[in-house]
CSV table of C-alpha atoms and ligand atoms in Angstrom, one decimal:
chain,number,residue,atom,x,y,z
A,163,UNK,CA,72.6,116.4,110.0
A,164,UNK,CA,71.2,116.9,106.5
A,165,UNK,CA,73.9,118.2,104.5
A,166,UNK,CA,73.0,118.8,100.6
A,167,UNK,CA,76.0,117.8,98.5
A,168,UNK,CA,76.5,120.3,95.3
A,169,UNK,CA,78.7,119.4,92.4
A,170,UNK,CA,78.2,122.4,90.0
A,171,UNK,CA,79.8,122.0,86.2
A,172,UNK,CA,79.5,124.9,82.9
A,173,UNK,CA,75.5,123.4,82.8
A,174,UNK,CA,74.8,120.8,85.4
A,175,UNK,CA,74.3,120.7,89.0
A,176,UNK,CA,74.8,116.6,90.4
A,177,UNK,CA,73.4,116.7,94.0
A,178,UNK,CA,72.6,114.2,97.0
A,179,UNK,CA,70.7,114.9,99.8
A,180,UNK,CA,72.7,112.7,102.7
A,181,UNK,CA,71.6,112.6,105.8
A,182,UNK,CA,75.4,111.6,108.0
A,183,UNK,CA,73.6,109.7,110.8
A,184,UNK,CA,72.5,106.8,108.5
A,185,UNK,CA,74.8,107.7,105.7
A,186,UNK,CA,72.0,107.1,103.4
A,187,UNK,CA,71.6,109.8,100.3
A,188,UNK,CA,68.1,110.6,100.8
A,189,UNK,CA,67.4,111.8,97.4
A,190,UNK,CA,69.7,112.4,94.4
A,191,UNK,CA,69.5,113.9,90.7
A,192,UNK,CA,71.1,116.1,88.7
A,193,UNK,CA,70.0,119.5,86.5
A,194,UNK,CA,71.2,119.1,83.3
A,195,UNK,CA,71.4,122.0,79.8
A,196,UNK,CA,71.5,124.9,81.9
A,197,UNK,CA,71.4,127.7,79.9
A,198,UNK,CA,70.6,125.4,76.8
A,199,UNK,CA,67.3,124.6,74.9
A,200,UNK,CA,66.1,121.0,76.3
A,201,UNK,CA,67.1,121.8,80.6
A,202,UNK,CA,66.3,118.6,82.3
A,203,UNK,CA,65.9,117.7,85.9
A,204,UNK,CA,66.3,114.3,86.8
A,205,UNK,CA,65.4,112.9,91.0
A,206,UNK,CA,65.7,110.5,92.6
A,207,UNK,CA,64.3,109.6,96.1
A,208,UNK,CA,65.7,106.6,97.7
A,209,UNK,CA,62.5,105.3,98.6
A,210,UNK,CA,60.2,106.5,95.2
A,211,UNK,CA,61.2,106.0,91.4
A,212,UNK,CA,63.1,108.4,89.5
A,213,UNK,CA,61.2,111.4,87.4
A,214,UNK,CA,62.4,113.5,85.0
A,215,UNK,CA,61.3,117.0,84.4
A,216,UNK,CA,61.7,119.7,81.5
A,217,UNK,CA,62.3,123.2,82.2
A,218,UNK,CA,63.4,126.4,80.9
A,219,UNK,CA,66.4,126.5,83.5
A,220,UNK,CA,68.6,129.5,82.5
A,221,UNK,CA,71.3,129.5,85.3
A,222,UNK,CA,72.7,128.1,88.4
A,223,UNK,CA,70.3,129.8,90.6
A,224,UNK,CA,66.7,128.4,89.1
A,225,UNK,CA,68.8,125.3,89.2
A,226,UNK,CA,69.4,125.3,92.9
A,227,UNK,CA,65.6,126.7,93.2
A,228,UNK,CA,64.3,123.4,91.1
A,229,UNK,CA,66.1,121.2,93.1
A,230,UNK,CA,64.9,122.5,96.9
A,231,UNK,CA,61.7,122.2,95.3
A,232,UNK,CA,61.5,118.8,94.3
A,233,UNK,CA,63.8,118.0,97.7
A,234,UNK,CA,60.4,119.8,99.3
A,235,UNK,CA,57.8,118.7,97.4
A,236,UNK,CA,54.5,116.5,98.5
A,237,UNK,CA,55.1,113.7,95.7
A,238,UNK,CA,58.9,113.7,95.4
A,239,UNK,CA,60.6,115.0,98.0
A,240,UNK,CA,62.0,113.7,101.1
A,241,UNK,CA,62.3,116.8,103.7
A,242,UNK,CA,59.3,119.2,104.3
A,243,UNK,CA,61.2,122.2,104.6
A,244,UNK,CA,64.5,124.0,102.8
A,245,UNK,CA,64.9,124.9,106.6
A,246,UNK,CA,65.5,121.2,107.7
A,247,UNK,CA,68.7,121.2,105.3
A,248,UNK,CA,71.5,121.8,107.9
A,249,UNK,CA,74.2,122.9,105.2
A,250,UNK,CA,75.4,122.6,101.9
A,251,UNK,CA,78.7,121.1,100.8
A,252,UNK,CA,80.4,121.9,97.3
A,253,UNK,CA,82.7,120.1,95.7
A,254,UNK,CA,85.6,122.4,94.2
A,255,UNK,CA,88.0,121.8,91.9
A,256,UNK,CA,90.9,123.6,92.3
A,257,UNK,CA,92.2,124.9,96.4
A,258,UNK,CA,95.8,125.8,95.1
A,259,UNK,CA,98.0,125.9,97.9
A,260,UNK,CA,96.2,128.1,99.8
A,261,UNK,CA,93.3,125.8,100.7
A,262,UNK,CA,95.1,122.5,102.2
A,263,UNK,CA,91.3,121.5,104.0
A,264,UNK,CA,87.7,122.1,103.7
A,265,UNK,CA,86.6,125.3,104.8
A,266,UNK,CA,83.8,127.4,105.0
A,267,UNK,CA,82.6,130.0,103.0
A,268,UNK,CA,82.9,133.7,104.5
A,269,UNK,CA,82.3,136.5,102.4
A,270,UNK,CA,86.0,137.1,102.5
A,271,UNK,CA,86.4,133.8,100.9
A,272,UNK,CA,85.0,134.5,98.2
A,273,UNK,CA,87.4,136.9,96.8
A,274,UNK,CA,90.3,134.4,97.4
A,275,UNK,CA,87.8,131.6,95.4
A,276,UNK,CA,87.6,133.5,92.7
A,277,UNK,CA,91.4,134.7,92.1
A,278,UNK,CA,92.0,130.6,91.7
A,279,UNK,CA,89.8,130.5,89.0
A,280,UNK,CA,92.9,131.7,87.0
A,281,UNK,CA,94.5,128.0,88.2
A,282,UNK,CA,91.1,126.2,86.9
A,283,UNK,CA,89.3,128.3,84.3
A,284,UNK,CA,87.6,124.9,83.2
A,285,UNK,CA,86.5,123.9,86.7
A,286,UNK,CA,86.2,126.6,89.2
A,287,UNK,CA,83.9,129.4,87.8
A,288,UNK,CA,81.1,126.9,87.9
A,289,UNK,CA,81.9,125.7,91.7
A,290,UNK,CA,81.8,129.4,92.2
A,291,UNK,CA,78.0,129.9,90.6
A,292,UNK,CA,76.7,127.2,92.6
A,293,UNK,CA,77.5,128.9,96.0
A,294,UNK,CA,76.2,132.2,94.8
A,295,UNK,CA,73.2,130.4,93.8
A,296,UNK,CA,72.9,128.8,97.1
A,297,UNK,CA,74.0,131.9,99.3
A,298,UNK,CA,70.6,133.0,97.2
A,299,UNK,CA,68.8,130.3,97.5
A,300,UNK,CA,69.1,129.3,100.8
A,301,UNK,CA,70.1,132.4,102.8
A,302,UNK,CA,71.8,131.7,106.4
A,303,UNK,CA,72.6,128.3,105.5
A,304,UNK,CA,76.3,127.6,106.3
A,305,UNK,CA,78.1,126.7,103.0
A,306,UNK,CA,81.3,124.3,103.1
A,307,UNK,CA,83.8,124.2,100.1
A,308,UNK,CA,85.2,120.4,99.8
A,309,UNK,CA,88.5,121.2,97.6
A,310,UNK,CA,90.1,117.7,95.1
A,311,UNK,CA,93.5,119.1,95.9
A,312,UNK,CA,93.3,119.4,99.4
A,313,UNK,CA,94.2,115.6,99.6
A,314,UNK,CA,97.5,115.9,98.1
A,315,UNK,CA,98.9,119.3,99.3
A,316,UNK,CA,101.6,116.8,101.6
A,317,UNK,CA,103.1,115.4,98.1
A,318,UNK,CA,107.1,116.2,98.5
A,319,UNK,CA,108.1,119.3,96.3
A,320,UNK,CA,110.4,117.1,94.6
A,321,UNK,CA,106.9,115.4,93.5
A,322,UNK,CA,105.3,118.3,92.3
A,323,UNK,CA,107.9,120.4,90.8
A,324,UNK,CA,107.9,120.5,86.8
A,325,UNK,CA,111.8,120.3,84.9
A,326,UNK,CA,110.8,123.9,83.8
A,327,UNK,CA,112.6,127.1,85.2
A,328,UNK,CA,111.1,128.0,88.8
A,329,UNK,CA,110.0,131.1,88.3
A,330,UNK,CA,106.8,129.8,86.8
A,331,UNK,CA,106.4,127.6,90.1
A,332,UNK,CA,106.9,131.3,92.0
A,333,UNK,CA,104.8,133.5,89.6
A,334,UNK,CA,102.3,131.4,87.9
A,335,UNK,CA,101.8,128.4,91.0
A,336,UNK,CA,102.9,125.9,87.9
A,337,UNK,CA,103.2,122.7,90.1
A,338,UNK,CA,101.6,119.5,90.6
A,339,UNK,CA,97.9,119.8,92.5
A,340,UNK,CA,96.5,116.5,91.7
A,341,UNK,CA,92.8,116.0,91.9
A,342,UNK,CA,90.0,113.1,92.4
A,343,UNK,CA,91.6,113.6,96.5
A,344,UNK,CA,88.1,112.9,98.5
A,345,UNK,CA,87.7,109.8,96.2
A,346,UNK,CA,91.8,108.6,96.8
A,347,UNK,CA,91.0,109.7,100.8
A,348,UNK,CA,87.8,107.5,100.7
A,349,UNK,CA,89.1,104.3,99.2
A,350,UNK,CA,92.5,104.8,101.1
A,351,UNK,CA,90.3,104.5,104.5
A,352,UNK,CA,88.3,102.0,102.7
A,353,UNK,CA,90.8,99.9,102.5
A,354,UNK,CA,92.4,100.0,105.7
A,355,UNK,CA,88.6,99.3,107.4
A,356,UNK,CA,88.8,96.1,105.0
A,357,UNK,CA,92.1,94.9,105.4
A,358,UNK,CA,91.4,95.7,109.4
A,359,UNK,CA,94.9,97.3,109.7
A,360,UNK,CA,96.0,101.1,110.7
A,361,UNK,CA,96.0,103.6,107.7
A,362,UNK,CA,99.4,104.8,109.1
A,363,UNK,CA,100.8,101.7,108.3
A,364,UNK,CA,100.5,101.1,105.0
A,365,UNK,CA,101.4,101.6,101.6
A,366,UNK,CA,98.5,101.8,99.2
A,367,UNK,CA,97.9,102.8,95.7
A,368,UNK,CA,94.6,104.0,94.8
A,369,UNK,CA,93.2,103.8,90.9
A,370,UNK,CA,90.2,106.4,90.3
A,371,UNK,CA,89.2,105.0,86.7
A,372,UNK,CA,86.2,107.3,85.9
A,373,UNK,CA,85.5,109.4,82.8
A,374,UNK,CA,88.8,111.5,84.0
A,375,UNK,CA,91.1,108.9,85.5
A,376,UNK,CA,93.9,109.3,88.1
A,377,UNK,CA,96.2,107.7,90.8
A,378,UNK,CA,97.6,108.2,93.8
A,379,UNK,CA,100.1,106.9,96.2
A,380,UNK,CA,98.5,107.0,99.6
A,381,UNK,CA,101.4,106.2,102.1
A,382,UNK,CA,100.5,105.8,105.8
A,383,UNK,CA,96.7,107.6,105.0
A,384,UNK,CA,99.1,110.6,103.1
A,385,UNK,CA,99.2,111.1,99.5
A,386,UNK,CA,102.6,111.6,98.2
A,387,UNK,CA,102.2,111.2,94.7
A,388,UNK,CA,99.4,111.7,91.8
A,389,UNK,CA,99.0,111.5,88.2
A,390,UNK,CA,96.8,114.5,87.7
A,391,UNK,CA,99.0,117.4,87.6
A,392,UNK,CA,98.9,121.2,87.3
A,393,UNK,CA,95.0,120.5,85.7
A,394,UNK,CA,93.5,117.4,85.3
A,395,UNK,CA,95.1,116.4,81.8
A,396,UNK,CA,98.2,114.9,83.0
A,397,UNK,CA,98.4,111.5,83.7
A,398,UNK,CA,96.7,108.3,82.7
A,399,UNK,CA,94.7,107.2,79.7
A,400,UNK,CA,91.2,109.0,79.7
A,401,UNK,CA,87.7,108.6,78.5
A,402,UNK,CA,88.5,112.2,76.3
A,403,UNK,CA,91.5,113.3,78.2
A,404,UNK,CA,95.1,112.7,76.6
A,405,UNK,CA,97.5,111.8,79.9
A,406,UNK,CA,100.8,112.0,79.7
A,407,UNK,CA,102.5,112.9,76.2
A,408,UNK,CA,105.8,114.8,75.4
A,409,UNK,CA,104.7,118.2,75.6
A,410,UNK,CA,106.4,119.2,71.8
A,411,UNK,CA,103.7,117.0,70.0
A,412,UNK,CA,100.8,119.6,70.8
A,413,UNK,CA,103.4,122.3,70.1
A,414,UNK,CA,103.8,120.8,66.7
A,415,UNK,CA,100.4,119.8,65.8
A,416,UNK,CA,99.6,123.9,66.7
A,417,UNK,CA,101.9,124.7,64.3
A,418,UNK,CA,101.0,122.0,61.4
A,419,UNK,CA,97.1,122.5,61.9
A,420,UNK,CA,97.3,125.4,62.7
A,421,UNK,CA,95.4,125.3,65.7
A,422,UNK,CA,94.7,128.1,68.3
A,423,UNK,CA,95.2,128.0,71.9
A,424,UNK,CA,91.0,127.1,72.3
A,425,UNK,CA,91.3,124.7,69.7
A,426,UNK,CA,94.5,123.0,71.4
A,427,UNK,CA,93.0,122.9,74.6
A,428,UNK,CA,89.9,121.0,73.5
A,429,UNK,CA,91.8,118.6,71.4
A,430,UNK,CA,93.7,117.4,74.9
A,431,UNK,CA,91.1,117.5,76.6
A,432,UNK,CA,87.7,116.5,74.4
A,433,UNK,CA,88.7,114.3,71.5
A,434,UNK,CA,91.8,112.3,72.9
A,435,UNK,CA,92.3,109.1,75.3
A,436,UNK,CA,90.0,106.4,74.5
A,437,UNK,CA,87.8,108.2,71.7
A,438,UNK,CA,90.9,109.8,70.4
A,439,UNK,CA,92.7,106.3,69.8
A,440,UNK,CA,89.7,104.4,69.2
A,441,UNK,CA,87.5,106.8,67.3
A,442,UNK,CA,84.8,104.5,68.5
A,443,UNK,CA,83.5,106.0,71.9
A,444,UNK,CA,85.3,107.7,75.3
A,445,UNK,CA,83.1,104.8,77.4
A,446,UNK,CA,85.2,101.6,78.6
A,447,UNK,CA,81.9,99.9,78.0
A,448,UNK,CA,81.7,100.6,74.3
A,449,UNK,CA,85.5,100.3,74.1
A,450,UNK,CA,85.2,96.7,75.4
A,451,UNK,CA,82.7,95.8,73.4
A,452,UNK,CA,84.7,96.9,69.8
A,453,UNK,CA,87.7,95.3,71.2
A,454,UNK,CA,87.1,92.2,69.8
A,455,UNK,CA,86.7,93.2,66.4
A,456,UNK,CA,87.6,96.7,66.1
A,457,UNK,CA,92.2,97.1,66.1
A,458,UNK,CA,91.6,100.7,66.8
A,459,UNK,CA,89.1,100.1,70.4
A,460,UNK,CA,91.2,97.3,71.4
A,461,UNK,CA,95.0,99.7,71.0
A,462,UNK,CA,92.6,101.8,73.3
A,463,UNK,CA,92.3,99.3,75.8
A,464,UNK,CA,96.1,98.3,75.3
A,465,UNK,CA,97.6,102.0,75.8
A,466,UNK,CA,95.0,102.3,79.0
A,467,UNK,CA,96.2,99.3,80.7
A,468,UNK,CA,99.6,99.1,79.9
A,469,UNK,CA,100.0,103.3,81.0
A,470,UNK,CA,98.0,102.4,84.3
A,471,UNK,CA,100.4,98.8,85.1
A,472,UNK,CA,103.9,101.4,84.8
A,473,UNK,CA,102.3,104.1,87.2
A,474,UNK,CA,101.0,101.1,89.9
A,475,UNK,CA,104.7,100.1,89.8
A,476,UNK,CA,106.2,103.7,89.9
A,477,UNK,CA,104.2,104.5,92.6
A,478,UNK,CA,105.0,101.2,94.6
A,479,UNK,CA,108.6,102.9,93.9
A,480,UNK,CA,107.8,106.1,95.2
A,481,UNK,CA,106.8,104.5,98.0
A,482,UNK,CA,109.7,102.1,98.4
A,483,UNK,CA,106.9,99.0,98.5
A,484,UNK,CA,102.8,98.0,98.3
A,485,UNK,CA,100.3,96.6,100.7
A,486,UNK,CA,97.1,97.0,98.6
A,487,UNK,CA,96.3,98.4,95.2
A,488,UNK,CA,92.6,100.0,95.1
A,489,UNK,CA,90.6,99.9,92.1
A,490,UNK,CA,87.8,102.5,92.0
A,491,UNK,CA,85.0,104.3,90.1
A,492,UNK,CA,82.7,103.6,86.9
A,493,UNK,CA,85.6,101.7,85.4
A,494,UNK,CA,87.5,100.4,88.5
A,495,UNK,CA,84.6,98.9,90.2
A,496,UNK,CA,83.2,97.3,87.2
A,497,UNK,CA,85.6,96.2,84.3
A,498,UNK,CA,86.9,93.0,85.3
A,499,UNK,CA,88.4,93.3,82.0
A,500,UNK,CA,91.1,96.7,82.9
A,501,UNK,CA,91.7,94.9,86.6
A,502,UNK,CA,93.0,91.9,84.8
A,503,UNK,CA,95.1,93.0,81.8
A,504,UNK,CA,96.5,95.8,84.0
A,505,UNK,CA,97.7,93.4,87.1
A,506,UNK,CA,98.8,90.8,84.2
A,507,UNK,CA,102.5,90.5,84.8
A,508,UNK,CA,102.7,91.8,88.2
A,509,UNK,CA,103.2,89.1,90.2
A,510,UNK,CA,106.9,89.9,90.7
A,511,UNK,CA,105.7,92.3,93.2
A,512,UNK,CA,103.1,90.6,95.3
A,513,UNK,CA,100.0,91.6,93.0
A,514,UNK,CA,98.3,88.6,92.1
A,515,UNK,CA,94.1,88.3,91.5
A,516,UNK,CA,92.0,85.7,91.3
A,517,UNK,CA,90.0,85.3,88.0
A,518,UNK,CA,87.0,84.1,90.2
A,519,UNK,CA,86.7,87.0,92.5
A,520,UNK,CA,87.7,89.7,89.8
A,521,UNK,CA,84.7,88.8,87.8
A,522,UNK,CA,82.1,89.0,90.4
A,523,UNK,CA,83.2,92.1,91.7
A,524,UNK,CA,80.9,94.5,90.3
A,525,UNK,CA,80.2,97.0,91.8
A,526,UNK,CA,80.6,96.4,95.1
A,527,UNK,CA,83.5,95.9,97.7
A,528,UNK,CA,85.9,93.0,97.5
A,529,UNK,CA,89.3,91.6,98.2
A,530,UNK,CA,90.1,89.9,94.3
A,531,UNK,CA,93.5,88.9,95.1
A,532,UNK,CA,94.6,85.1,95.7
A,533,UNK,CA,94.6,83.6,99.2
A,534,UNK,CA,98.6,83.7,99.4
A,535,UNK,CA,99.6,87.3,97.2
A,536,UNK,CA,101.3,89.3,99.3
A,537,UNK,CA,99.6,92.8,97.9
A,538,UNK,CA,95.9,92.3,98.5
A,539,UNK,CA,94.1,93.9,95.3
A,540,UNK,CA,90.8,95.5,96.5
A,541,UNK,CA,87.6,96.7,94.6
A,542,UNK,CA,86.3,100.1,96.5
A,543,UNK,CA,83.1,102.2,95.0
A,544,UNK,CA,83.8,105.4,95.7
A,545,UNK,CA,81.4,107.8,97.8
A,546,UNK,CA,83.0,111.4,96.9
A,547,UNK,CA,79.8,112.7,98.2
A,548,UNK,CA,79.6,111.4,101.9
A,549,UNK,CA,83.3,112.7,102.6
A,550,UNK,CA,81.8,116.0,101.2
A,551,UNK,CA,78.7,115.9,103.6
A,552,UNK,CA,81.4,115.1,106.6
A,553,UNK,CA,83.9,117.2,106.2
A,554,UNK,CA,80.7,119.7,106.1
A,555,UNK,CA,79.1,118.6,108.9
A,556,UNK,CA,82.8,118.5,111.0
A,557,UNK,CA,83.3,122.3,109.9
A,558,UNK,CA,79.7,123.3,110.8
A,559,UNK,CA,79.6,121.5,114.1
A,560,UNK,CA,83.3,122.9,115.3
A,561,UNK,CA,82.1,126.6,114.5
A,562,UNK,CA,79.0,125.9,116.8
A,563,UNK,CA,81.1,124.8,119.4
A,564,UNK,CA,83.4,127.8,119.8
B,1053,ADP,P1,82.7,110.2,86.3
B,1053,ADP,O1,84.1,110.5,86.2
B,1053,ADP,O2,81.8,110.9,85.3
B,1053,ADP,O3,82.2,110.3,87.7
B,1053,ADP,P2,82.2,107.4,86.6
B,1053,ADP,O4,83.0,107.1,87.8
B,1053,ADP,O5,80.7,107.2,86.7
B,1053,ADP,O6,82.6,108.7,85.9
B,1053,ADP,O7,82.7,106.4,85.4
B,1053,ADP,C1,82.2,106.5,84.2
B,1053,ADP,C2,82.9,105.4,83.3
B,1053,ADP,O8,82.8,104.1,83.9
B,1053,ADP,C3,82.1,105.3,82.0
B,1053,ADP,O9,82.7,106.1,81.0
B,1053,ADP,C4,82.3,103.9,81.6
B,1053,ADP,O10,83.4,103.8,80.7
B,1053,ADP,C5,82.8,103.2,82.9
B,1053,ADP,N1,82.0,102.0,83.2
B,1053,ADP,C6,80.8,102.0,83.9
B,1053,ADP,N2,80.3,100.8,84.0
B,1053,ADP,C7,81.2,100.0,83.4
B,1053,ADP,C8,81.3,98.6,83.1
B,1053,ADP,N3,80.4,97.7,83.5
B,1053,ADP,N4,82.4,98.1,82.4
B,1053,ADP,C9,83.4,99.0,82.0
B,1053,ADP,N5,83.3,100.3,82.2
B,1053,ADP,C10,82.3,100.8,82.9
């Protein structure tokens, strides 16, 4: 099948045409600005060089339009046809509890979409445009949502409930959600393929280290626990993104500052973690880089690693022991430099890498740890989009067969 894989934000569309027999992304790209001055379309077919394009693109819809038409067209496209695109996958934020799977979209679906937005206000309006655009754009196509919760909804209540009263749990659905789950469930498998043992029998902790950064603690191929919380702030040292912090300090700094609710929220969420500490940059790259010379980038790198060593240790805790420990994305598959100041002083519980293998893994998959450790350390990249495109093409081929 040819499954077109959506990942909607306020003004982009990311996209990958993947077709799930060969597992290949036949084109990719990404519609950037929409609704600003300066909308840019950047595609790229696997078999051609990348272009880049300027338009006036006002919305989601003449988004999704520009991309079927540089997936179609005689120069830079790689189908002939919108018809030959089987289905479309999105990637949504936010599933609350009521959306444990993938599922796809009805028209009475919709409604319930769009009364989670309340849970995701940052997230799921734009998840939302993209389908309308598609149901537009590509009429009678069967559209699939891919929820980053779904992963965790088997974490234990007494993992996901907050030392607040209840009620909020009951009226407001305050509890932990967790997100990054296709990319946790992908490496989780991953690693199990590569190690050549049963999912069901391990214990595994997963590190997503992208711009937003989380973990998980995958035990026997479930996720029990996660950093990312009620939203994505919660947790571990981000590129913008504060983590965890005793909630009174933002209460406090409202009160000093002066600060409104809008203003609070961006603060967390836009000018803290790396660039917050740093004040150099919210990129690991960059943040390397100054370390050597800059106190400020290399407390950055300090807090990051140090934050990300105590939850790899929780979690082996929650999980009452560790087989493997999974670094993935932009940072986890490439900074030799996080994987080795974060499993520094580990070896009192199994996790033990070799300086040899750490730094060649960029990039790609490989086992770093020393012949004898008894956790085996793993580099995974992460392919969020091809669990999308199957879980589509599962949902789409079941229906067919009823
Ligand atoms: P996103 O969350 O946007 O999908 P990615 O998984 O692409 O993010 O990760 C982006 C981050 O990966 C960048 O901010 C950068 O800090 C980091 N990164 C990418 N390459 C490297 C590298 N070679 N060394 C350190 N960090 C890197």
């Amino acid at each position: 099948m040819k499954i077109l894989v959506l990942n909607c934000g306020s003004s982009s569309v990311k996209y990958q045409l993947i077709d799930t027999d060969s597992q290949l992304a036949l084109a990719k790209g990404m519609v950037a600005r929409i609704g600003m001055s300066g909308s840019v379309l950047t595609h790229k077919p696997h078999d051609r060089p990348e272009t880049k394009v300027s338009a006036e693109i006002l919305d989601h819809i003449v988004a999704v339009e520009y991309v079927i038409a540089y997936l179609t067209s005689t120069n830079h496209g790689v189908i002939k046809d919108k018809k030959e695109i089987d289905a479309v996958g999105h990637r949504v934020v936010h599933g609350g509890e009521e959306f444990k799977e993938s599922i796809e979209i009805t028209p009475e679906l919709m409604s319930t979409l769009r009364s989670l937005i309340d849970l995701a206000p940052l997230h799921n309006p734009h998840n939302i445009r993209g389908i309308t655009a598609c149901q537009k754009t590509l009429p009678g196509i069967p559209q699939v949502a891919v929820f980053d919760t779904a992963f965790h909804h088997q974490i234990p209540p007494y993992a996901y409930i907050y030392g607040i009263p209840y009620v909020f749990y009951k009226r407001y659905g305050i509890r932990r959600y967790g997100f990054h789950g296709t990319s946790h469930q992908f490496v989780s498998d991953r690693a199990a393929d590569m190690l050549g043992r049963p999912i069901t029998d391990l214990k595994i902790v997963t590190c997503h280290l992208g711009n937003g950064a989380s973990i998980s603690a995958v035990k026997g191929g479930v996720s029990v626990d996660t950093s990312m919380g009620f939203t994505p702030l919660e947790g571990l040292l981000m590129g913008t993104r504060s983590g965890d912090m005793d909630p009174a300090i933002i209460l406090h700094i409202m009160a000093r500052e002066e600060l409104t609710l809008h203003e609070s929220n961006t603060l967390l969420n836009k000018h803290s973690g790396l660039i917050g500490i740093s004040g150099v940059s919210s990129d690991m790259r960059e943040i390397s880089n100054a370390a050597h010379k800059n106190s400020n980038a290399k407390l950055a790198l300090d807090v990051y690693c140090y934050r990300l060593k105590k939850y790899i240790a929780s979690y082996a805790a929650a999980m009452g022991g560790i087989d493997a420990l999974v670094f993935t994305a932009g940072v986890g598959e490439n900074s030799s430099e996080v994987r080795a100041l974060t499993c520094e002083n580990l070896e009192f519980m199994g996790i033990k890498i070799d300086s040899k293998k750490n730094m060649t893994a960029v990039g790609m998959e490989m086992d770093i740890s020393v012949d004898d450790a008894t956790v085996r350390t793993l580099v995974v990249p992460t392919n969020e989009e091809l669990v999308i495109a199957r879980d589509t093409q599962r949902l789409v081929e079941t229906r067919k067969k009823k």
